[in-house]
Coordinates of C-alpha atoms in Angstrom, one line a residue:
Chain A
M1 CA 119.7 121.3 115.4
A2 CA 120.5 122.5 111.9
S3 CA 118.2 125.0 110.2
V4 CA 115.6 123.9 107.7
A5 CA 117.6 125.1 105.1
E6 CA 120.7 123.1 105.9
L7 CA 118.8 120.0 106.4
K8 CA 117.2 120.6 103.0
E9 CA 120.7 120.9 101.6
K10 CA 121.6 117.6 103.4
H11 CA 118.7 116.0 102.2
A12 CA 119.4 116.9 98.5
A13 CA 123.1 115.9 98.7
A14 CA 122.0 112.5 100.3
T15 CA 119.4 112.0 97.5
A16 CA 122.0 112.8 94.9
S17 CA 124.7 110.5 96.3
V18 CA 122.0 107.6 96.6
N19 CA 121.1 108.1 92.8
S20 CA 124.7 108.1 92.1
L21 CA 125.5 104.7 94.0
R22 CA 122.2 103.3 92.2
E23 CA 123.6 104.1 88.8
R24 CA 126.8 102.4 89.6
L25 CA 125.2 99.3 91.0
R26 CA 123.0 99.2 87.8
Q27 CA 126.0 99.4 85.5
R28 CA 128.1 97.0 87.5
R29 CA 125.1 94.3 87.6
E30 CA 124.8 94.9 83.7
T31 CA 128.5 93.8 83.1
L32 CA 127.8 90.7 84.9
L33 CA 124.8 89.9 83.1
D34 CA 126.7 87.9 80.3
T35 CA 123.6 86.0 79.3
D36 CA 120.4 85.1 80.1
V37 CA 118.8 81.4 80.5
A38 CA 117.4 81.4 77.1
R39 CA 120.5 82.1 75.5
Y40 CA 122.4 79.9 77.8
S41 CA 120.0 77.1 77.1
K42 CA 120.3 77.3 73.7
S43 CA 123.8 77.4 73.7
Q44 CA 123.8 74.3 75.7
G45 CA 121.6 72.6 73.1
R46 CA 118.3 72.4 74.8
A47 CA 115.0 72.3 72.5
P48 CA 111.8 73.9 73.6
V49 CA 108.9 71.9 75.2
S50 CA 106.7 71.0 72.5
F51 CA 103.0 70.3 73.4
N52 CA 100.4 68.9 71.2
P53 CA 97.0 70.9 70.9
T54 CA 95.1 68.6 73.3
D55 CA 98.3 67.8 75.8
L56 CA 96.9 70.0 78.3
V57 CA 93.1 70.1 78.6
C58 CA 90.3 71.7 81.1
C59 CA 89.1 68.7 82.8
R60 CA 87.2 70.5 85.5
T61 CA 85.0 73.8 85.7
L62 CA 84.3 74.9 89.5
Q63 CA 81.0 76.5 89.2
G64 CA 79.4 78.3 92.3
H65 CA 80.8 81.8 92.9
S66 CA 78.4 84.7 91.9
G67 CA 81.2 87.2 91.4
K68 CA 84.7 87.4 90.0
V69 CA 87.3 85.0 91.7
Y70 CA 90.2 86.7 93.0
S71 CA 92.1 84.2 94.8
L72 CA 92.7 80.6 95.0
D73 CA 95.0 78.1 97.1
W74 CA 95.5 74.4 97.0
T75 CA 95.8 72.0 100.1
P76 CA 99.2 70.4 100.4
E77 CA 97.4 67.2 100.8
K78 CA 93.7 66.1 99.7
N79 CA 93.5 68.2 96.5
W80 CA 91.2 70.6 98.1
I81 CA 91.0 74.2 97.0
V82 CA 90.1 77.4 98.6
S83 CA 88.6 80.5 96.4
A84 CA 87.7 83.7 97.4
S85 CA 85.5 86.0 95.3
Q86 CA 83.8 89.4 94.9
D87 CA 80.5 87.6 96.0
G88 CA 82.0 87.9 99.7
R89 CA 82.3 84.2 100.2
L90 CA 85.0 81.7 100.1
I91 CA 84.4 78.2 98.8
V92 CA 86.1 75.1 99.6
W93 CA 85.9 72.5 96.8
N94 CA 87.1 69.0 96.4
A95 CA 88.9 69.4 93.1
L96 CA 88.7 65.8 92.2
T97 CA 84.8 65.7 92.4
S98 CA 84.0 69.4 91.9
Q99 CA 81.9 69.4 95.1
K100 CA 81.7 72.2 97.4
T101 CA 82.7 71.1 100.8
H102 CA 82.3 74.8 102.6
A103 CA 80.8 77.9 101.5
I104 CA 81.7 80.6 104.0
K105 CA 80.1 84.1 103.8
L106 CA 82.5 86.7 104.8
H107 CA 81.9 89.8 107.6
C108 CA 83.6 91.9 105.0
P109 CA 82.6 90.8 101.6
W110 CA 85.4 92.6 100.1
V111 CA 88.0 90.0 99.9
M112 CA 91.3 89.9 97.9
T113 CA 93.1 86.9 99.1
C114 CA 92.9 83.5 100.7
A115 CA 95.4 80.6 101.8
F116 CA 95.1 76.9 103.2
A117 CA 96.7 75.9 106.4
P118 CA 99.2 73.4 105.8
N119 CA 97.1 70.7 107.8
G120 CA 94.1 71.7 105.4
Q121 CA 92.0 72.4 108.5
S122 CA 91.7 76.1 108.5
V123 CA 91.5 78.8 105.7
A124 CA 92.7 82.3 105.8
C125 CA 91.4 85.2 104.0
G126 CA 92.0 89.3 103.8
G127 CA 91.2 92.2 102.0
L128 CA 89.7 95.6 102.3
D129 CA 88.9 95.3 105.9
S130 CA 92.7 95.5 106.6
A131 CA 92.3 92.3 108.6
C132 CA 93.1 88.4 108.0
S133 CA 90.5 86.1 109.2
I134 CA 91.0 82.7 110.2
F135 CA 88.1 80.1 109.7
N136 CA 88.3 76.3 111.3
L137 CA 86.7 74.1 108.7
N138 CA 85.6 71.7 111.6
S139 CA 83.5 74.6 113.3
Q140 CA 80.1 74.1 113.6
A141 CA 77.9 76.8 111.7
D142 CA 75.9 79.4 113.7
R143 CA 72.2 79.7 114.0
D144 CA 72.3 81.5 110.7
G145 CA 74.4 78.9 108.8
N146 CA 77.3 81.1 109.0
M147 CA 80.7 79.6 110.0
P148 CA 82.2 81.6 112.8
V149 CA 85.6 83.3 112.8
S150 CA 88.2 81.7 114.7
R151 CA 90.5 84.3 114.8
I152 CA 90.9 87.9 113.4
L153 CA 94.5 89.2 112.7
T154 CA 94.4 92.8 113.2
G155 CA 97.0 95.4 112.9
H156 CA 97.8 96.4 109.2
K157 CA 96.8 100.0 108.4
G158 CA 96.0 99.1 104.8
Y159 CA 94.3 96.3 102.5
V160 CA 95.4 92.7 102.8
S161 CA 96.4 91.8 99.4
S162 CA 98.2 88.5 99.9
C163 CA 98.5 85.7 102.8
Q164 CA 100.6 82.6 102.9
Y165 CA 100.7 80.1 105.7
V166 CA 104.2 79.2 106.6
P167 CA 104.6 75.9 105.3
D168 CA 104.6 72.9 107.8
Q169 CA 103.5 75.6 110.5
E170 CA 99.9 75.8 111.1
T171 CA 100.6 78.8 113.5
R172 CA 102.4 81.0 111.3
L173 CA 101.2 83.2 108.5
I174 CA 102.7 86.0 106.5
T175 CA 100.4 88.9 105.0
S176 CA 101.2 91.7 102.5
S177 CA 99.4 94.8 102.6
G178 CA 98.5 98.1 100.9
D179 CA 100.2 99.9 104.3
Q180 CA 103.6 98.9 102.4
T181 CA 104.4 96.1 105.0
C182 CA 104.3 92.5 105.2
V183 CA 103.6 90.9 108.9
L184 CA 104.4 87.6 110.2
W185 CA 101.6 86.5 112.6
D186 CA 101.1 83.9 115.3
V187 CA 97.8 82.7 114.4
T188 CA 96.8 81.0 117.7
T189 CA 97.4 84.3 119.9
G190 CA 96.6 86.8 116.9
Q191 CA 99.9 88.8 117.6
R192 CA 102.3 90.2 115.1
I193 CA 105.5 88.6 115.6
S194 CA 107.4 90.9 113.1
I195 CA 106.8 93.6 110.8
F196 CA 108.7 93.9 107.5
G197 CA 108.9 97.4 106.1
G198 CA 107.2 100.5 107.2
E199 CA 109.2 102.8 109.2
F200 CA 112.3 100.9 108.4
P201 CA 114.4 102.4 105.6
S202 CA 114.7 99.2 103.5
G203 CA 111.1 98.6 103.2
H204 CA 108.8 98.9 100.2
T205 CA 107.7 102.1 99.3
A206 CA 104.4 101.4 97.9
D207 CA 101.7 98.9 98.3
V208 CA 102.7 95.0 98.7
Q209 CA 100.7 93.1 96.3
S210 CA 102.2 89.4 96.9
V211 CA 104.2 87.2 98.9
S212 CA 106.1 83.9 98.5
I213 CA 107.5 82.0 101.1
N214 CA 110.5 79.6 100.4
S215 CA 109.6 75.9 100.9
S216 CA 113.3 74.9 100.7
N217 CA 114.0 77.5 103.4
T218 CA 111.0 78.8 105.5
N219 CA 112.9 81.5 107.0
M220 CA 113.1 83.4 103.8
F221 CA 110.3 84.8 101.6
V222 CA 110.0 87.7 99.0
S223 CA 107.3 90.3 98.4
G224 CA 106.3 92.2 95.3
S225 CA 105.0 95.8 95.4
C226 CA 103.7 98.8 93.5
D227 CA 107.2 100.4 93.9
T228 CA 108.1 98.0 91.1
T229 CA 110.7 96.2 93.3
V230 CA 110.8 92.8 94.8
R231 CA 112.4 92.4 98.5
L232 CA 113.8 89.4 99.8
W233 CA 113.1 89.1 103.9
D234 CA 114.4 86.9 106.5
I235 CA 111.9 86.2 109.1
R236 CA 114.3 86.3 111.7
I237 CA 115.3 89.8 110.8
A238 CA 112.6 92.1 110.2
S239 CA 114.7 95.5 110.6
R240 CA 115.8 95.4 106.9
A241 CA 115.5 93.6 103.6
V242 CA 118.0 91.2 102.8
R243 CA 118.0 92.3 99.2
T244 CA 116.1 94.4 96.7
Y245 CA 115.5 93.3 93.1
H246 CA 115.0 96.0 90.5
G247 CA 114.2 95.3 86.9
H248 CA 110.3 95.6 86.6
E249 CA 108.9 98.9 85.2
G250 CA 105.4 98.4 86.8
D251 CA 103.6 97.2 89.9
V252 CA 104.7 93.6 90.8
N253 CA 101.5 91.8 91.0
S254 CA 102.5 88.3 91.7
V255 CA 105.7 86.7 93.1
K256 CA 106.4 82.8 93.3
F257 CA 109.7 80.7 94.3
F258 CA 111.1 78.6 91.8
P259 CA 110.9 74.9 93.1
D260 CA 114.6 74.7 93.7
G261 CA 114.1 77.5 96.3
H262 CA 117.4 79.4 94.7
R263 CA 115.2 81.6 92.3
F264 CA 111.8 83.2 92.0
G265 CA 109.5 84.4 89.3
T266 CA 107.6 87.7 89.1
G267 CA 104.8 89.1 87.2
S268 CA 104.1 92.6 86.6
D269 CA 102.0 95.4 85.2
D270 CA 104.7 96.0 82.6
G271 CA 103.3 92.8 81.0
T272 CA 106.3 90.7 81.8
C273 CA 107.4 87.9 83.8
R274 CA 111.0 87.7 85.3
L275 CA 113.2 85.2 86.9
F276 CA 115.6 86.3 89.4
D277 CA 118.5 84.7 91.3
M278 CA 117.9 85.1 95.0
R279 CA 121.4 84.8 95.9
T280 CA 123.1 87.2 93.4
G281 CA 120.1 89.4 92.6
H282 CA 120.9 88.7 89.0
Q283 CA 117.9 89.2 86.7
L284 CA 118.2 85.6 84.8
Q285 CA 115.4 86.1 82.2
V286 CA 112.6 88.5 80.9
Y287 CA 109.5 86.6 79.5
S288 CA 108.1 89.3 77.5
R289 CA 105.1 88.9 75.0
E290 CA 105.0 90.1 71.6
P291 CA 103.4 93.2 71.1
D292 CA 99.6 93.4 70.0
R293 CA 99.1 93.6 66.3
N294 CA 96.5 96.3 66.9
D295 CA 98.8 98.2 69.1
N296 CA 96.6 97.7 72.0
E297 CA 98.3 98.2 75.6
L298 CA 100.1 95.3 76.6
P299 CA 98.1 93.0 78.9
T300 CA 99.4 92.9 82.3
V301 CA 100.5 89.9 84.3
T302 CA 98.1 89.2 87.4
S303 CA 99.5 86.0 88.6
I304 CA 102.0 83.4 87.8
A305 CA 103.0 79.6 88.7
F306 CA 105.7 77.3 88.0
S307 CA 105.2 73.5 87.2
I308 CA 106.7 71.3 89.9
S309 CA 110.2 70.8 88.0
G310 CA 110.3 74.5 87.1
R311 CA 110.3 73.8 83.4
L312 CA 107.1 75.5 82.8
L313 CA 105.9 79.0 83.9
F314 CA 102.1 79.8 84.0
A315 CA 101.3 83.3 83.6
G316 CA 97.8 84.7 83.8
Y317 CA 97.1 88.1 82.1
S318 CA 94.6 90.7 82.2
N319 CA 93.2 90.0 78.9
G320 CA 92.1 86.3 79.6
D321 CA 95.4 84.6 78.2
C322 CA 97.1 82.0 80.2
Y323 CA 100.4 81.4 78.7
V324 CA 102.6 78.6 79.2
W325 CA 106.1 79.8 79.1
D326 CA 109.0 77.3 78.6
T327 CA 111.2 78.5 81.3
L328 CA 114.4 77.5 79.8
L329 CA 114.0 78.9 76.2
A330 CA 111.6 81.8 77.2
E331 CA 109.1 80.7 74.6
V332 CA 105.4 80.5 74.8
V333 CA 104.6 76.9 74.2
L334 CA 100.9 77.1 74.8
N335 CA 97.9 79.5 75.7
L336 CA 95.5 77.9 77.8
G337 CA 93.3 80.9 76.9
N338 CA 93.0 79.8 73.4
L339 CA 91.9 76.1 74.3
Q340 CA 88.5 74.8 74.2
N341 CA 86.8 75.6 77.3
S342 CA 88.9 78.5 78.5
H343 CA 87.9 81.4 80.7
D344 CA 85.9 84.2 79.3
G345 CA 87.7 86.7 81.4
R346 CA 90.7 88.1 83.0
I347 CA 92.8 85.2 84.9
S348 CA 93.3 86.8 88.3
C349 CA 94.7 83.8 90.1
L350 CA 97.0 80.6 89.6
G351 CA 97.7 77.7 91.6
M352 CA 99.6 74.5 91.0
S353 CA 98.6 71.4 92.9
S354 CA 101.1 69.9 95.4
D355 CA 101.9 66.8 93.4
G356 CA 102.2 69.0 90.2
S357 CA 99.7 67.2 88.3
A358 CA 97.1 70.0 87.9
L359 CA 96.9 73.7 87.5
C360 CA 94.0 75.5 88.9
T361 CA 93.2 79.1 87.3
G362 CA 90.6 81.4 88.7
S363 CA 88.9 84.2 86.7
W364 CA 86.7 87.2 86.7
D365 CA 84.2 85.0 84.8
K366 CA 83.4 83.7 88.2
N367 CA 84.7 80.2 87.4
L368 CA 87.7 78.0 88.5
K369 CA 89.1 75.7 86.2
I370 CA 91.4 72.6 86.5
W371 CA 93.9 71.6 83.8
A372 CA 95.9 68.5 83.6
F373 CA 98.1 66.7 80.9
S374 CA 95.8 64.6 78.8
G375 CA 98.3 63.2 76.2
Q376 CA 100.8 60.6 75.5
R377 CA 103.8 60.9 78.0
K378 CA 107.0 59.8 77.1
I379 CA 109.5 58.9 80.1
V380 CA 113.1 59.3 79.5
Chain B
M1 CA 83.5 87.1 74.8
R2 CA 87.0 86.6 75.9
G3 CA 89.2 88.7 78.2
Q4 CA 88.6 92.3 79.0
P5 CA 89.5 95.2 76.6
N6 CA 93.3 95.8 76.8
G7 CA 93.1 99.7 76.7
V8 CA 91.2 99.9 80.2
E9 CA 93.3 98.8 83.1
D10 CA 92.3 98.5 86.6
R11 CA 94.9 99.4 88.9
R12 CA 93.1 100.1 92.0
P13 CA 93.0 97.5 94.9
R14 CA 90.7 94.7 93.9
G15 CA 88.2 95.7 96.3
D16 CA 87.1 98.8 94.3
D17 CA 85.9 96.3 91.6
H18 CA 83.1 95.5 94.2
E19 CA 81.8 99.1 94.0
A20 CA 81.1 99.3 90.2
D21 CA 80.8 96.0 88.7
D22 CA 77.6 96.1 86.7
D23 CA 78.9 96.4 83.4
D24 CA 81.9 94.1 84.0
E25 CA 84.3 96.7 82.9
D26 CA 87.8 97.6 84.1
E27 CA 87.9 101.1 85.6
E28 CA 90.6 103.7 85.1
E29 CA 92.7 104.4 88.2
E30 CA 91.8 107.5 89.9
E31 CA 94.7 107.6 92.4
G32 CA 98.3 107.1 91.9
R33 CA 98.7 105.4 95.1
H34 CA 99.2 101.8 93.7
R35 CA 101.6 103.0 90.9
G36 CA 103.8 103.5 93.8
Q37 CA 103.2 107.2 93.9
G38 CA 101.8 107.1 97.4
P39 CA 98.6 108.4 98.5
P40 CA 97.3 111.7 96.9
Q41 CA 98.7 115.0 98.2
Q42 CA 96.1 116.8 100.6
R43 CA 95.7 120.3 99.0
R44 CA 96.0 122.9 101.5
N45 CA 93.1 125.4 101.0
Q46 CA 94.1 128.9 102.2
A47 CA 91.1 131.2 102.6
Q48 CA 91.7 134.6 101.3
R49 CA 91.5 137.4 103.8
P50 CA 88.9 139.8 102.9
S51 CA 89.8 143.3 102.2
S52 CA 88.4 145.8 104.7
G53 CA 88.3 149.5 105.7
P54 CA 89.9 150.9 108.9
Q55 CA 86.0 150.6 110.7
Q56 CA 85.9 146.9 109.5
Q57 CA 89.2 146.0 111.1
Q58 CA 88.3 147.3 114.5
Q59 CA 85.2 144.7 114.2
Q60 CA 87.1 141.7 112.8
P61 CA 88.7 139.1 115.1
R62 CA 92.4 139.0 115.4
P63 CA 94.1 136.2 113.3
P64 CA 95.6 133.4 115.0
P65 CA 99.4 133.7 115.6
P66 CA 101.2 132.1 112.6
L67 CA 102.3 128.3 113.3
T68 CA 105.8 128.9 111.7
R69 CA 107.5 127.7 114.8
N70 CA 105.6 124.3 115.1
V71 CA 105.6 123.9 111.2
G72 CA 109.3 124.3 111.2
Y73 CA 109.9 121.9 114.0
V74 CA 107.8 119.1 112.2
G75 CA 109.8 119.8 108.9
K76 CA 113.1 119.3 110.6
R77 CA 112.2 116.2 112.3
R78 CA 110.7 114.8 109.1
L79 CA 113.9 116.0 107.2
S80 CA 116.3 114.5 109.8
A81 CA 114.4 111.0 109.6
A82 CA 114.6 111.4 105.6
I83 CA 118.3 112.0 105.8
A84 CA 118.8 109.1 108.2
R85 CA 116.8 106.9 105.9
L86 CA 119.1 107.9 102.9
D87 CA 122.3 107.5 104.8
Q88 CA 121.2 103.7 105.8
E89 CA 120.2 103.3 102.1
L90 CA 123.6 104.5 100.9
Q91 CA 125.4 102.2 103.3
S92 CA 123.3 99.1 102.0
L93 CA 124.0 100.1 98.4
Q94 CA 127.6 100.4 99.1
E95 CA 127.4 97.0 100.6
E96 CA 125.9 95.7 97.7
L97 CA 128.3 97.5 95.3
D98 CA 131.3 95.9 97.2
E99 CA 129.5 92.3 97.0
L100 CA 129.4 92.6 93.2
E101 CA 132.9 93.0 93.0
T102 CA 133.5 89.4 93.9
M103 CA 130.3 88.1 92.4
E104 CA 130.0 85.2 89.8
S105 CA 128.2 86.3 86.3
A106 CA 124.7 85.1 85.4
S107 CA 125.8 82.3 83.4
A108 CA 126.6 80.2 86.5
A109 CA 123.1 80.9 88.0
C110 CA 121.8 79.9 84.2
Q111 CA 123.5 76.5 84.4
E112 CA 121.9 76.0 87.8
V113 CA 118.4 76.5 86.4
I114 CA 118.9 74.2 83.8
T115 CA 120.4 71.5 86.2
S116 CA 117.4 72.0 88.6
T117 CA 114.8 71.5 86.0
E118 CA 116.0 68.5 84.4
G119 CA 115.8 65.1 85.7
K120 CA 112.7 66.1 88.0
P121 CA 109.6 64.3 86.9
D122 CA 107.0 66.7 86.0
P123 CA 103.4 65.5 85.4
L124 CA 102.7 68.3 83.1
L125 CA 105.3 67.8 80.6
P126 CA 104.9 65.5 77.4
I127 CA 108.5 64.3 77.9
T128 CA 109.8 63.9 81.3
S129 CA 112.4 62.0 83.6
G130 CA 111.4 58.9 85.7
L131 CA 114.9 58.3 87.1
S132 CA 116.4 58.9 90.2
I133 CA 113.3 60.0 92.1
L134 CA 113.8 61.1 95.7
F135 CA 110.7 61.1 98.0
T136 CA 110.1 62.7 101.3
V137 CA 106.8 61.3 102.5
P138 CA 106.8 60.1 106.1
V139 CA 104.7 57.0 105.6
V140 CA 104.7 54.2 103.2
R141 CA 101.6 53.5 101.2
R142 CA 101.1 50.4 99.2
T143 CA 100.8 50.2 95.8
L144 CA 97.3 49.2 95.0
L145 CA 97.8 47.6 91.5
G146 CA 100.0 44.8 92.7
T147 CA 103.1 46.2 90.1
G148 CA 105.3 45.2 93.1
G149 CA 106.5 47.8 95.3
F150 CA 107.7 48.9 98.5
S151 CA 106.8 47.6 101.8
G152 CA 108.1 48.1 105.2
S153 CA 109.3 51.5 106.7
A154 CA 112.2 53.4 105.5
P155 CA 114.3 56.3 106.9
A156 CA 113.0 59.6 106.0
A157 CA 114.9 61.4 103.4
T158 CA 114.8 65.1 102.3
N159 CA 115.3 67.2 99.3
G160 CA 116.6 70.3 100.1
G161 CA 113.7 70.5 102.6
H162 CA 110.9 69.8 100.1
Q163 CA 108.2 67.3 101.2
K164 CA 106.2 66.4 98.2
A165 CA 104.3 63.5 97.1
L166 CA 102.9 61.9 94.1
T167 CA 99.9 60.9 95.7
S168 CA 97.6 58.2 94.7
R169 CA 95.0 60.8 93.4
S170 CA 96.6 62.5 90.2
F171 CA 94.8 64.5 87.9
C172 CA 96.6 63.0 85.0
K173 CA 96.0 59.7 83.5
A174 CA 98.0 57.9 85.7
E175 CA 98.6 54.7 87.5
I176 CA 98.2 54.7 91.1
I177 CA 101.7 54.4 92.3
L178 CA 103.3 53.9 95.5
I179 CA 105.6 56.1 97.5
S180 CA 108.2 55.2 100.0
C181 CA 110.6 57.4 101.6
V182 CA 114.0 56.0 100.5
Q183 CA 116.0 57.4 97.2
I184 CA 115.1 55.5 94.5
K185 CA 117.4 54.9 91.4
M186 CA 115.0 53.0 89.0
K187 CA 115.7 51.5 85.7
P188 CA 113.6 53.6 83.0
V189 CA 110.0 52.2 84.0
E190 CA 106.9 54.0 82.8
M191 CA 105.7 55.8 86.0
Y192 CA 102.4 56.9 84.3
H193 CA 100.3 54.1 82.7
P194 CA 97.0 55.5 81.2
L195 CA 95.0 53.2 83.5
V196 CA 93.1 55.8 85.6
S197 CA 91.9 58.3 83.0
W198 CA 90.9 61.7 84.3
E199 CA 87.7 61.9 82.6
T200 CA 86.5 65.2 81.5
E201 CA 83.0 66.1 83.0

């Protein structure tokens, strides 16, 4: 084996080569970015979406948590929502009636994420216990009135930041973690099917904060990380990421596939949202808010969601704003945070109902709110 | 009170909020871990060897042998692994660069974004399309308002793998409508009638 000095020299040379190649890549990509979505849309004569002040209203406030709401998820059917809170509970809500159907006290109260199974019969959650717990909503409560855990998925070496069931597969779940990996689980056996990242060279190099599975092609998912990148994975090939997307200048807190399944959006600590093309890797658009007049630090983006057509991008911010971006024109067309009955704290999570008719927001003010269109709609 | 002060960011895992939340304030990040800097470096404290005279030297225990050989082996292994990772990264970066030689520019993708958003009904938009709606519901439901509708089964159709449904329980002021699983090209009929209003509580 070569000496330490020789290896160090080799390491330095390899590092220099990587940095040089990265710079060449960056420059080459810049030449291919001949336009962005907003400039292109304007050149095609597109006008921004125009909302009247009362077009989107808060039509439900779901009250019941006694701590900050950290995560929420809709069922694909039935319009139920599951939410996770600092109070150490999951609550399942009938969003239409605002009724709580389940209140699940968790063994580990430090929960960070939750998700509904595709059939709406189970919920998953995870957090600082580094595990993902599965609850069957049809289970009988024990003597203390607590719902039993039906499965605990253990194996992560860091906190579980995000979880999502593979669409139309009750038995497959993907988690992201502070241990810099994502994992595909078999929920029935509790086994890890695949680990994405970690020891492999193309994995994330910092905590992974969010995952989004492509509903058009459920073999593909993206993960967003504190290493400022987003990575695309094929669940059939865990050994390396398919592509790495650069652009953000801060932790990527939220990733979400665009409805067409060929693009995805991101939200970051750098205060911007971005739209990337999955296949080419091009950064198609940056959604940047105006700097604060008082020169305060830019609020960070905590979570994002697209409307069912993709024309609207909802972005929750750390200062309580919830901007509605026109995805095509990159303009803010509404701020739900300024509307009547808006949240009193940071928006921590967002979710669109499966039929696209309502947006649910969760906040550090302990509430969830549902927003829907209330104006006169024109059909063309 | 709206929002949190912008000046104080909480970048630690959200679980840290559980620890000190009495005043509802964001906390300063203490570790660089979640900025992608990795866990904090462990400090190695090296004890100072006390100075001693000849007599004291005879009484002091012999210091342990230096660990240079083991530390060097671990260092070589880690360095070799790091070099292997860099070599693999070099390879994938080169592959990506080669790919970019023939890749189309961003404008092609921008056109696809426009195309994919338009013509798709969106209940949250003030102006939306009602034409050429493709459904992928595996069952047929009957319209409840007798506006005519669709009956009988139809072959399932897919829309890029999506299975979405405009359910009979919509949050907007909407007519309860029927869905079938055929591709429908409709005349510009109004899909949404302000018949069932979503009354604010």
